[in-house]
XYZ file of C-alpha atoms in Angstrom:
216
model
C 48.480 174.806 123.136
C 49.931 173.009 119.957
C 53.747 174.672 121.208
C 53.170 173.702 124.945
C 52.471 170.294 123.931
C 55.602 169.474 121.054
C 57.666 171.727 123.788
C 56.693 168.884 126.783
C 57.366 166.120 123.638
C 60.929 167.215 123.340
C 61.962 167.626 126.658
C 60.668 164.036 127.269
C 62.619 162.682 124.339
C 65.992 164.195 125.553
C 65.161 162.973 128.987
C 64.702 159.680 127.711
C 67.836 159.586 125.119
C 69.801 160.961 128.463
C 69.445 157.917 130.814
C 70.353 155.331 128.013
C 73.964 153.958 129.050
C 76.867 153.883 126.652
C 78.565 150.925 125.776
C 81.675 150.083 124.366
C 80.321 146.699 122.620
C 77.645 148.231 120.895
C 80.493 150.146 118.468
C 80.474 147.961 115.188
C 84.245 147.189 114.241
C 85.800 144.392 112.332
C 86.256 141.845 114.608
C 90.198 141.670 113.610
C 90.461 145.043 114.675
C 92.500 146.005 117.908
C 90.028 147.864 119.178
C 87.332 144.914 119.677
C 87.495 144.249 123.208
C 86.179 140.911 122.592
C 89.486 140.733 120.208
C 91.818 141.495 123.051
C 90.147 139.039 125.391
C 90.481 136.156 122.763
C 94.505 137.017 122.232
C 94.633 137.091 125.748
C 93.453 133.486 126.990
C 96.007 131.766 123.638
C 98.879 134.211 125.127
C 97.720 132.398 128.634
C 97.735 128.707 127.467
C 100.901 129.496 125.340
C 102.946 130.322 128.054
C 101.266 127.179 130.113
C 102.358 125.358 127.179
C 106.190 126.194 127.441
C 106.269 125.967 131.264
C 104.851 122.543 131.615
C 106.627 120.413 129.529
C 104.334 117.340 127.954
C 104.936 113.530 128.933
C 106.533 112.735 125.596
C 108.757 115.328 125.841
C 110.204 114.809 128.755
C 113.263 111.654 128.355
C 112.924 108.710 130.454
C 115.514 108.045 132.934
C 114.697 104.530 133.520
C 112.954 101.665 131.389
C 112.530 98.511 132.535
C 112.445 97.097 128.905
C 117.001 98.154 129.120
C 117.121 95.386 132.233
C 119.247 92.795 131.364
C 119.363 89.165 133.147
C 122.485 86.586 132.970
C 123.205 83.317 134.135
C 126.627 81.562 134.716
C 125.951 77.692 135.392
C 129.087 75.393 135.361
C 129.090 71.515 136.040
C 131.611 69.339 135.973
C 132.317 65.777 137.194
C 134.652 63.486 137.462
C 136.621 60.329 139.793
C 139.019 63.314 140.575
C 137.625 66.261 140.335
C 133.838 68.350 140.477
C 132.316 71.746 140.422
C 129.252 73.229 140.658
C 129.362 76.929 139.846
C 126.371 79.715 140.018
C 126.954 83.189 138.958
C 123.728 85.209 138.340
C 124.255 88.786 136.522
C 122.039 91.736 136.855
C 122.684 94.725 134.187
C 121.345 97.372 132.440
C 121.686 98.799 128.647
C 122.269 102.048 128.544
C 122.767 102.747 124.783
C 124.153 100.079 122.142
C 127.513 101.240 123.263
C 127.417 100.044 126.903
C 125.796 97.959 129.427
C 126.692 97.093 133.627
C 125.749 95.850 136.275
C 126.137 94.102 139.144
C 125.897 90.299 140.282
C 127.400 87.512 142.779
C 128.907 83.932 142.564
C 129.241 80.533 144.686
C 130.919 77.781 143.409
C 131.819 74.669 145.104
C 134.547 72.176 143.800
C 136.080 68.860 145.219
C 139.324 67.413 144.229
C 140.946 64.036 145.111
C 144.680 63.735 145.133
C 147.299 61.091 146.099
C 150.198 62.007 148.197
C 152.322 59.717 148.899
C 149.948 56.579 148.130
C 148.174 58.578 150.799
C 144.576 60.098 149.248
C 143.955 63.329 150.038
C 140.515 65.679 149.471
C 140.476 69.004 148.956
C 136.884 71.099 148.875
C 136.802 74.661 148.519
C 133.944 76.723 148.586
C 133.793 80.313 147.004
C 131.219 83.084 147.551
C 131.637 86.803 145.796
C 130.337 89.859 144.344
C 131.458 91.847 141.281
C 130.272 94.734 139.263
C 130.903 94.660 135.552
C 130.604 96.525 132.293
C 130.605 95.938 128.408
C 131.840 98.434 125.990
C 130.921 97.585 122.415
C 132.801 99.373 119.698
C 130.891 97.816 117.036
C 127.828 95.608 116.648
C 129.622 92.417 116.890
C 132.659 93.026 119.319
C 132.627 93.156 123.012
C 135.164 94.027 124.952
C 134.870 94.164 129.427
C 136.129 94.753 132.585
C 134.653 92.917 135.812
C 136.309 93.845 139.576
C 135.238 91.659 141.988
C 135.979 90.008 145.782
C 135.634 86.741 146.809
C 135.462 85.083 150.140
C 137.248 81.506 149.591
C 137.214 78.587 152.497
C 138.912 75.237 152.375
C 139.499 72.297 153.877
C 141.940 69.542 153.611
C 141.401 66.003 154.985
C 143.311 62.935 154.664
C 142.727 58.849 154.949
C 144.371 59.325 158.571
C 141.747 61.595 159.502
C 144.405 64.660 159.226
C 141.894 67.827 158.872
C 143.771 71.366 157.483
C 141.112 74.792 156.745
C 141.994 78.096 155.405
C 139.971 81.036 154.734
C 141.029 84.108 152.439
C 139.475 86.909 150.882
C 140.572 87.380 147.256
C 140.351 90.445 144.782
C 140.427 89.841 140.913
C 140.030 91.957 137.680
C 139.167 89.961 134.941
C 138.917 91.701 131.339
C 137.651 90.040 128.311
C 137.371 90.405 124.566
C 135.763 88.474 122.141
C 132.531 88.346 119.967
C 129.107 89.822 120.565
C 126.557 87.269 119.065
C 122.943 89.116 119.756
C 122.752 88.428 123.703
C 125.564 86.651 123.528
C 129.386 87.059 124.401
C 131.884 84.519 123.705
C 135.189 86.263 125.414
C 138.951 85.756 126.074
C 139.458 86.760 129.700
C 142.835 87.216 131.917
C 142.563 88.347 135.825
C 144.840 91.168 136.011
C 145.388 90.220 139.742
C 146.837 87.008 139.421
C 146.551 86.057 143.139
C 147.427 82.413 144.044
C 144.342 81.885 145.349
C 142.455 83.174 142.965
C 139.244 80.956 141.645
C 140.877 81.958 138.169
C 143.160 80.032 136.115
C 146.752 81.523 135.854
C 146.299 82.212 132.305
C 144.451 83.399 129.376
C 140.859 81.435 129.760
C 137.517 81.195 127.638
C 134.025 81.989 128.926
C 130.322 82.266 127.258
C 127.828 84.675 128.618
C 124.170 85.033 127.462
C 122.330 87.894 128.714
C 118.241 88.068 128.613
């Protein structure tokens, strides 16, 4: 009876021992080891955000084509009045700094002037009006020198009346390339400039002239 009995006992046990699964976690390894699964899942998800990493670039990283803070505003206002002679100029500039070495832009112009003349003790006013567009740009070798080149067109009228009531208009379209070089003083330009063009009708003196530029 006693065999029967520890003979039913160890059947049952290896039954029993037979149905319990095997597991690969329940192997005790060092947890650096290659063969911890839990290891291999861990080196997995960095490898995963690594390569995220590289493939989207961050926000600082990636250069700014455009900022707002390199806009640059100008304004050209001339006035000048006398029993002869008066102008009223407007010349707005728009540009943009690219680096300390260079800036352009783009911008327009309108200027009005009125001039009284005697011919022949015979007075005679002239008014011309001027509208145009240029681009520009300003190369700076150094910190304090400026030197720049601004093509533009302008669309000139005039008229011509006498004290007999004699009335003359023209209208032209006129090109000019003006170049400059002077002094850079912060926003600033004080500049030597010549039109290259040198058409007679150009709003332009003939020679060499001075401006001042500020830009903002």
């Amino acid at each position: 009876m006693k065999k029967l009995i520890l003979s039913l006992f160890l059947v049952i046990s290896t039954m029993v021992s037979s149905q319990q699964p095997f597991r690969y976690d329940t192997i005790r390894v060092s947890k650096d080891d290659t063969r911890n699964i839990h290891q291999g899942q861990l080196r997995t998800q960095m490898q995963d955000q690594q390569r995220k990493r590289i493939s989207t670039p961050s926000s600082s990283s990636v250069k700014k084509v455009f900022d707002a803070k390199n806009m640059r505003y100008g304004l050209n206002l001339g006035l000048s009045f006398s029993n002869y002679y008066s102008l009223f100029r407007l010349a707005p500039q728009v540009g943009y700094q690219f680096n300390k070495y260079v800036m352009a832009g783009v911008g327009m112009s309108y200027y009005h002037s009125k001039y009284n003349s005697y011919i022949s003790n015979t007075r005679v006013t002239d008014n011309t009006n001027s509208l145009g567009g240029n681009v520009f740009g300003y190369l700076y070798p150094t910190s304090f020198l400026a030197i720049s080149i601004q093509p533009e067109a302008n669309y000139i009228w005039t008229s011509s009346k006498d004290a007999q009531g004699t009335y003359n208009k023209r209208d032209v379209l006129v090109p000019s390339a003006v170049i400059g070089a002077g002094l850079r003083l912060g926003r600033a330009h004080a500049m030597l400039y010549y039109d290259l063009i040198q058409d007679v009708n150009s709003p332009y003196t003939s020679g060499v002239f001075y401006g001042v530029s500020v830009y903002f």
